[in-house]
Structure formats: C-alpha cells, structure tokens
Amino acid sequence: MHSQKLTLRCYAEQESESLWIAVCIDLCLAAQGESYCEARKRLDRQIDSYIFDAIDGEDQRDADQLLHRKAPLSNSSNII
C-alpha cells in the first residue's frame, strides 16, 4: 500500500478548571481529560485506532470513504 499524507483538523478547548475537550473534526472523534495533554493523548489514541481499523482492520473495504469524508457542518463553526 502506498503511503499518503492525511491532514486532520483538530482542536481542544477548556470547559472548566479540570476539564478539557479535544475534537477531531474530520473523523468525528472527541476525547476529554483533566488537562490539555491528557485530552490530546486520548484523542491521539482514538485517531490511531480509527486509522488502523480503516487501513488494516475490519473496515479496510471502506477506508477511502472513512479517511476522506468531509467534516460535518455542525463542527465547522468551532474552527478558528
């Protein structure tokens, strides 16, 4: 399989003193943590798992659709 560049749009925001939310807009994934680093690490693990499943796992036949779909419009207002 040829290696391809995949650009994902993600952001994180602090909801309260001890709650951070990290979101990957393009894959519709989200994670939370008590700090930015924790939320980011959790989101990174979700992204890794998602991409693995799309490329090497159960979802191989749908990989192109899963990895190149457009972000839902409802999330686009959060992009700065």
Short mmCIF file of C-alpha atoms in Angstrom, two decimals:
data_model
loop_
_atom_site.label_atom_id
_atom_site.label_comp_id
_atom_site.label_asym_id
_atom_site.label_seq_id
_atom_site.Cartn_x
_atom_site.Cartn_y
_atom_site.Cartn_z
CA MET A 1 0.00 0.00 0.00
CA HIS A 2 1.27 3.46 -0.87
CA SER A 3 1.78 5.94 1.90
CA GLN A 4 -0.44 9.04 1.67
CA LYS A 5 -0.47 12.27 3.61
CA LEU A 6 -3.57 12.74 5.73
CA THR A 7 -4.28 16.16 7.20
CA LEU A 8 -6.75 16.20 10.09
CA ARG A 9 -8.30 19.29 11.63
CA CYS A 10 -8.45 19.08 15.42
CA TYR A 11 -8.84 21.49 18.29
CA ALA A 12 -9.06 21.48 22.08
CA GLU A 13 -10.86 23.76 24.46
CA GLN A 14 -11.02 24.11 28.20
CA GLU A 15 -14.56 23.61 29.51
CA SER A 16 -13.76 24.13 33.21
CA GLU A 17 -10.74 24.21 35.51
CA SER A 18 -10.27 20.45 35.27
CA LEU A 19 -12.00 19.53 32.00
CA TRP A 20 -10.52 19.75 28.52
CA ILE A 21 -12.25 18.54 25.36
CA ALA A 22 -10.20 17.59 22.29
CA VAL A 23 -12.02 17.10 18.98
CA CYS A 24 -11.00 15.74 15.58
CA ILE A 25 -13.43 17.42 13.23
CA ASP A 26 -12.67 15.32 10.17
CA LEU A 27 -13.14 11.94 11.87
CA CYS A 28 -15.94 12.98 14.26
CA LEU A 29 -13.94 11.90 17.30
CA ALA A 30 -13.72 13.54 20.72
CA ALA A 31 -11.95 12.90 24.00
CA GLN A 32 -11.81 14.58 27.36
CA GLY A 33 -9.24 14.85 30.11
CA GLU A 34 -8.33 16.81 33.19
CA SER A 35 -5.60 18.63 31.24
CA TYR A 36 -4.87 19.57 27.65
CA CYS A 37 -2.16 16.89 27.48
CA GLU A 38 -4.47 14.16 28.77
CA ALA A 39 -7.28 15.08 26.37
CA ARG A 40 -4.81 15.29 23.47
CA LYS A 41 -3.25 11.91 24.26
CA ARG A 42 -6.68 10.28 24.45
CA LEU A 43 -7.71 11.81 21.14
CA ASP A 44 -4.43 10.73 19.54
CA ARG A 45 -5.09 7.13 20.65
CA GLN A 46 -8.60 7.28 19.17
CA ILE A 47 -7.26 8.64 15.89
CA ASP A 48 -4.58 5.93 15.75
CA SER A 49 -7.18 3.23 16.37
CA TYR A 50 -9.58 4.70 13.80
CA ILE A 51 -6.90 4.88 11.12
CA PHE A 52 -5.62 1.37 11.91
CA ASP A 53 -9.13 -0.07 11.60
CA ALA A 54 -9.66 1.76 8.30
CA ILE A 55 -6.36 0.65 6.79
CA ASP A 56 -5.52 -2.72 8.38
CA GLY A 57 -8.56 -3.70 10.41
CA GLU A 58 -12.19 -4.62 9.93
CA ASP A 59 -13.04 -1.52 7.90
CA GLN A 60 -10.47 -1.91 5.10
CA ARG A 61 -13.01 -2.04 2.30
CA ASP A 62 -14.39 1.36 3.38
CA ALA A 63 -11.02 3.01 4.06
CA ASP A 64 -11.26 5.61 1.30
CA GLN A 65 -14.66 6.81 2.49
CA LEU A 66 -13.70 6.75 6.18
CA LEU A 67 -10.46 8.66 5.73
CA HIS A 68 -11.55 11.25 3.14
CA ARG A 69 -15.02 12.33 4.18
CA LYS A 70 -15.94 15.94 4.76
CA ALA A 71 -16.35 17.28 8.27
CA PRO A 72 -19.94 17.76 9.40
CA LEU A 73 -21.11 21.36 9.11
CA SER A 74 -22.16 21.49 12.77
CA ASN A 75 -18.49 21.37 13.86
CA SER A 76 -17.12 23.87 11.38
CA SER A 77 -18.18 26.88 13.46
CA ASN A 78 -15.59 25.93 16.11
CA ILE A 79 -12.62 26.28 13.76
CA ILE A 80 -10.62 29.44 14.26
#
